[in-house]
Amino acid sequence: MISEWRAAAGRTFRALRDAPMTYGLIALCCLIFVLGPASGIVPGYGTGYVLQDAQRVYFRTWGVVPAELFAAPLGHALTPVTALFVHGNWVHLLGNMLFLLVFGVLTEERMGRVEFTLFYIGCGYLALLGYAVANDTSEQSLVGASGAISAVLGAFLFLFPRARVTSLLPFLFFLPLRFPAWVVLPFWVTLQWLAAGRSAQGPGVAYLAHLVGFGAGFVYAWVRHGRGDRVKRAPEPAPEGENQP
């Protein structure tokens, strides 16, 4: 039993050492969420309608509001960055952090800490900005790290196309199956594309930001690392997780 604990601790230490920014981003997003009104944990934000008002103000302050971004760009220029660390609810947070864990560790190891951090924030900014440009009159707040995480998925597809990822497919009764990234991620992009075309009829999910982020991440990895610099064979399997398109 003790040897198993030591082995688990060793794996955890190596993961933290090799991909500290990925785990740091996850920890930061979780901390910000728990301390904010969206979690419903901090009693100081009140309950009921008072809590709902606090959440609306919070999202509007730190999220991207396209109409405000273009009406006063200097005053809201940083909101596409702050919005990357704000999440609407527990499902939103946990879903995003799962994707970041599964795909971020290897991507950071490949890029390096500094490059990965700048890549994550820069592509996330472009993803949210792209959504804002396409919806420049919208008054709805946009929050979440999904644009940046979509960029990580795009880079992962270019860098590790043959890495196998565990996926849950609804039409196969959610059986966990392992597929290469070049199968899973294009399928995910297709779903985002189809959903973006019907987004006006569905829930408030910024599918367009996902597409912009994914494209930016793939193009960045292609330009920055190039075909000659790509990993020639599949790396060690990515951490187990549920890739839910």
Coordinates of C-alpha atoms in Angstrom, one line a residue:
M1 CA 0.0 0.0 0.0
I2 CA 2.8 2.4 0.9
S3 CA 4.6 1.7 -2.3
E4 CA 1.5 2.4 -4.3
W5 CA 1.1 5.8 -2.5
R6 CA 4.7 6.6 -3.2
A7 CA 4.3 5.7 -6.9
A8 CA 1.1 7.9 -7.1
A9 CA 2.9 10.7 -5.4
G10 CA 5.8 10.4 -7.8
R11 CA 3.6 10.5 -10.8
T12 CA 1.8 13.6 -9.4
F13 CA 5.1 15.3 -8.7
R14 CA 6.4 14.6 -12.2
A15 CA 3.2 15.9 -13.8
L16 CA 3.4 19.1 -11.7
R17 CA 7.0 19.5 -12.6
D18 CA 6.5 19.0 -16.4
A19 CA 3.3 20.9 -16.8
P20 CA 3.0 23.4 -13.9
M21 CA 1.2 26.1 -16.0
T22 CA -1.6 23.7 -16.9
Y23 CA -2.2 22.7 -13.3
G24 CA -1.7 26.3 -12.2
L25 CA -4.4 27.5 -14.7
I26 CA -6.8 24.8 -13.4
A27 CA -6.2 25.7 -9.8
L28 CA -6.6 29.5 -10.6
C29 CA -9.9 29.0 -12.4
C30 CA -11.2 26.8 -9.6
L31 CA -10.1 29.3 -6.9
I32 CA -11.7 32.2 -8.7
F33 CA -14.9 30.3 -9.3
V34 CA -15.2 29.2 -5.6
L35 CA -14.6 32.7 -4.3
G36 CA -17.0 34.3 -6.8
P37 CA -20.8 34.5 -6.7
A38 CA -21.3 31.9 -9.3
S39 CA -20.4 29.0 -7.0
G40 CA -22.9 30.0 -4.4
I41 CA -20.5 29.1 -1.6
V42 CA -19.5 32.5 -0.2
P43 CA -22.3 33.7 2.0
G44 CA -21.4 37.4 1.6
Y45 CA -23.1 37.4 -1.9
G46 CA -26.5 36.7 -0.3
T47 CA -29.1 34.3 -1.6
G48 CA -32.0 34.2 -4.0
Y49 CA -32.5 37.4 -6.1
V50 CA -29.7 39.1 -4.3
L51 CA -27.3 36.4 -5.4
Q52 CA -28.6 36.5 -8.9
D53 CA -28.0 40.2 -9.1
A54 CA -24.5 39.8 -7.8
Q55 CA -23.8 37.2 -10.5
R56 CA -25.1 39.4 -13.3
V57 CA -22.8 42.3 -12.1
Y58 CA -19.9 39.9 -11.7
F59 CA -20.3 38.4 -15.2
R60 CA -20.8 41.9 -16.8
T61 CA -17.7 43.3 -15.0
W62 CA -15.3 40.5 -15.8
G63 CA -16.8 39.0 -18.9
V64 CA -16.9 40.1 -22.5
V65 CA -19.9 42.2 -23.5
P66 CA -19.5 42.7 -27.2
A67 CA -21.6 45.9 -27.4
E68 CA -19.6 47.5 -24.5
L69 CA -16.2 46.2 -25.9
F70 CA -16.6 48.1 -29.2
A71 CA -18.4 51.1 -27.7
A72 CA -15.5 51.8 -25.2
P73 CA -12.6 49.6 -26.4
L74 CA -10.0 51.2 -24.1
G75 CA -12.1 50.6 -21.0
H76 CA -12.9 47.0 -21.8
A77 CA -9.8 45.8 -23.7
L78 CA -8.7 43.4 -21.0
T79 CA -12.1 41.7 -20.6
P80 CA -11.2 39.0 -23.2
V81 CA -8.4 38.0 -20.8
T82 CA -10.3 38.2 -17.5
A83 CA -13.3 36.3 -19.0
L84 CA -11.0 33.3 -19.5
F85 CA -10.8 32.8 -15.7
V86 CA -14.6 33.2 -15.0
H87 CA -17.1 30.4 -15.3
G88 CA -20.9 30.4 -15.1
N89 CA -21.5 27.3 -13.0
W90 CA -20.0 24.1 -11.8
V91 CA -20.7 22.1 -15.0
H92 CA -19.1 24.9 -17.1
L93 CA -16.0 24.9 -14.8
L94 CA -15.5 21.2 -14.5
G95 CA -16.1 20.5 -18.2
N96 CA -13.5 23.1 -19.2
M97 CA -11.0 22.0 -16.7
L98 CA -11.3 18.3 -17.7
F99 CA -10.5 19.2 -21.3
L100 CA -7.6 21.4 -20.2
L101 CA -6.2 18.6 -18.1
V102 CA -6.5 15.9 -20.8
F103 CA -5.0 18.0 -23.6
G104 CA -3.0 20.7 -21.8
V105 CA -0.3 18.6 -20.1
L106 CA 1.3 17.2 -23.3
T107 CA 0.8 20.4 -25.2
E108 CA 2.6 22.4 -22.4
E109 CA 5.4 19.8 -22.2
R110 CA 5.9 20.2 -26.0
M111 CA 5.8 24.0 -26.1
G112 CA 7.4 24.9 -22.8
R113 CA 5.9 26.8 -19.9
V114 CA 6.3 30.4 -21.1
E115 CA 5.2 29.7 -24.7
F116 CA 2.3 27.6 -23.6
T117 CA 1.1 30.4 -21.2
L118 CA 1.3 33.1 -23.9
F119 CA -0.3 30.8 -26.4
Y120 CA -3.2 30.0 -24.1
I121 CA -4.0 33.6 -23.2
G122 CA -3.3 35.0 -26.7
C123 CA -5.5 32.4 -28.6
G124 CA -8.1 32.7 -25.9
Y125 CA -8.2 36.4 -26.4
L126 CA -8.6 36.0 -30.2
A127 CA -11.3 33.4 -29.7
L128 CA -13.4 35.7 -27.6
L129 CA -12.6 38.7 -29.8
G130 CA -13.7 36.8 -32.8
Y131 CA -17.0 36.0 -31.2
A132 CA -17.5 39.6 -30.2
V133 CA -16.8 40.8 -33.7
A134 CA -19.5 38.5 -35.1
N135 CA -22.0 39.6 -32.4
D136 CA -21.0 43.2 -32.0
T137 CA -24.4 44.4 -30.8
S138 CA -24.9 41.7 -28.2
E139 CA -25.4 42.7 -24.6
Q140 CA -24.9 39.2 -23.2
S141 CA -21.9 38.5 -21.1
L142 CA -19.4 35.9 -22.4
V143 CA -17.3 34.1 -19.9
G144 CA -15.2 30.9 -19.8
A145 CA -11.9 29.4 -20.8
S146 CA -13.4 27.3 -23.7
G147 CA -11.9 29.5 -26.4
A148 CA -8.4 29.1 -25.0
I149 CA -8.9 25.4 -24.4
S150 CA -10.2 25.0 -27.9
A151 CA -6.9 26.4 -29.1
V152 CA -5.1 23.8 -27.0
L153 CA -7.1 21.2 -28.7
G154 CA -6.1 22.6 -32.1
A155 CA -2.4 22.6 -31.2
F156 CA -2.7 19.1 -29.8
L157 CA -4.2 17.8 -33.0
F158 CA -1.2 19.1 -35.0
L159 CA 1.4 18.1 -32.5
F160 CA 0.1 14.7 -31.4
P161 CA -2.4 13.5 -34.1
R162 CA -1.9 9.8 -33.2
A163 CA -2.2 10.1 -29.4
R164 CA -5.2 8.1 -28.2
V165 CA -7.9 9.9 -26.3
T166 CA -10.7 8.3 -24.2
S167 CA -14.1 9.5 -25.5
L168 CA -17.7 9.0 -24.5
L169 CA -20.0 8.8 -27.6
P170 CA -23.8 9.3 -26.9
F171 CA -24.9 7.1 -29.8
L172 CA -22.9 4.2 -28.4
F173 CA -24.6 4.5 -24.9
F174 CA -21.7 6.5 -23.5
L175 CA -19.3 3.6 -23.7
P176 CA -15.7 4.8 -23.0
L177 CA -13.7 4.2 -26.2
R178 CA -10.2 5.2 -27.2
F179 CA -9.6 6.9 -30.5
P180 CA -6.6 8.8 -32.1
A181 CA -6.7 12.5 -31.7
W182 CA -7.1 12.9 -35.5
V183 CA -10.4 11.1 -35.3
V184 CA -11.8 12.7 -32.1
L185 CA -10.9 16.3 -32.6
P186 CA -12.1 16.8 -36.2
F187 CA -15.4 15.1 -35.0
W188 CA -15.6 17.6 -32.2
V189 CA -14.9 20.5 -34.6
T190 CA -17.7 19.3 -36.9
L191 CA -20.2 19.3 -34.0
Q192 CA -19.1 22.8 -33.0
W193 CA -19.6 24.0 -36.6
L194 CA -23.1 22.5 -36.8
A195 CA -24.0 23.9 -33.4
A196 CA -22.7 27.4 -34.3
G197 CA -25.1 27.4 -37.3
R198 CA -28.0 26.9 -34.9
S199 CA -26.7 28.8 -31.9
A200 CA -29.4 31.4 -32.2
Q201 CA -32.0 28.7 -31.3
G202 CA -30.0 27.0 -28.5
P203 CA -28.5 27.9 -25.2
G204 CA -25.9 30.6 -24.6
V205 CA -22.9 28.7 -25.7
A206 CA -20.2 30.5 -27.8
Y207 CA -19.6 27.8 -30.4
L208 CA -18.1 30.4 -32.7
A209 CA -15.4 31.2 -30.1
H210 CA -14.6 27.4 -29.9
L211 CA -14.1 27.3 -33.7
V212 CA -11.9 30.5 -33.7
G213 CA -9.9 29.2 -30.8
F214 CA -9.4 25.8 -32.4
G215 CA -8.3 27.3 -35.7
A216 CA -5.9 29.7 -34.1
G217 CA -4.3 26.9 -32.0
F218 CA -3.9 24.6 -35.0
V219 CA -2.4 27.4 -37.2
Y220 CA -0.1 28.5 -34.4
A221 CA 1.3 25.0 -33.9
W222 CA 1.7 24.6 -37.7
V223 CA 3.6 27.9 -38.1
R224 CA 5.6 27.8 -34.9
H225 CA 6.6 24.1 -34.8
G226 CA 6.2 23.2 -38.4
R227 CA 6.0 19.7 -40.0
G228 CA 9.7 19.0 -39.6
D229 CA 9.4 19.7 -35.9
R230 CA 6.3 17.6 -35.2
V231 CA 6.5 14.5 -33.1
K232 CA 6.9 11.6 -35.5
R233 CA 5.3 8.9 -33.3
A234 CA 2.5 8.9 -30.8
P235 CA 3.6 10.0 -27.3
E236 CA 2.6 8.3 -24.1
P237 CA -1.2 8.2 -23.8
A238 CA -2.8 11.4 -22.6
P239 CA -4.2 11.4 -19.1
E240 CA -7.5 9.5 -18.9
G241 CA -10.5 11.7 -19.2
E242 CA -13.9 12.0 -20.8
N243 CA -13.8 13.9 -24.0
Q244 CA -17.4 14.9 -24.5
P245 CA -18.0 16.6 -27.8

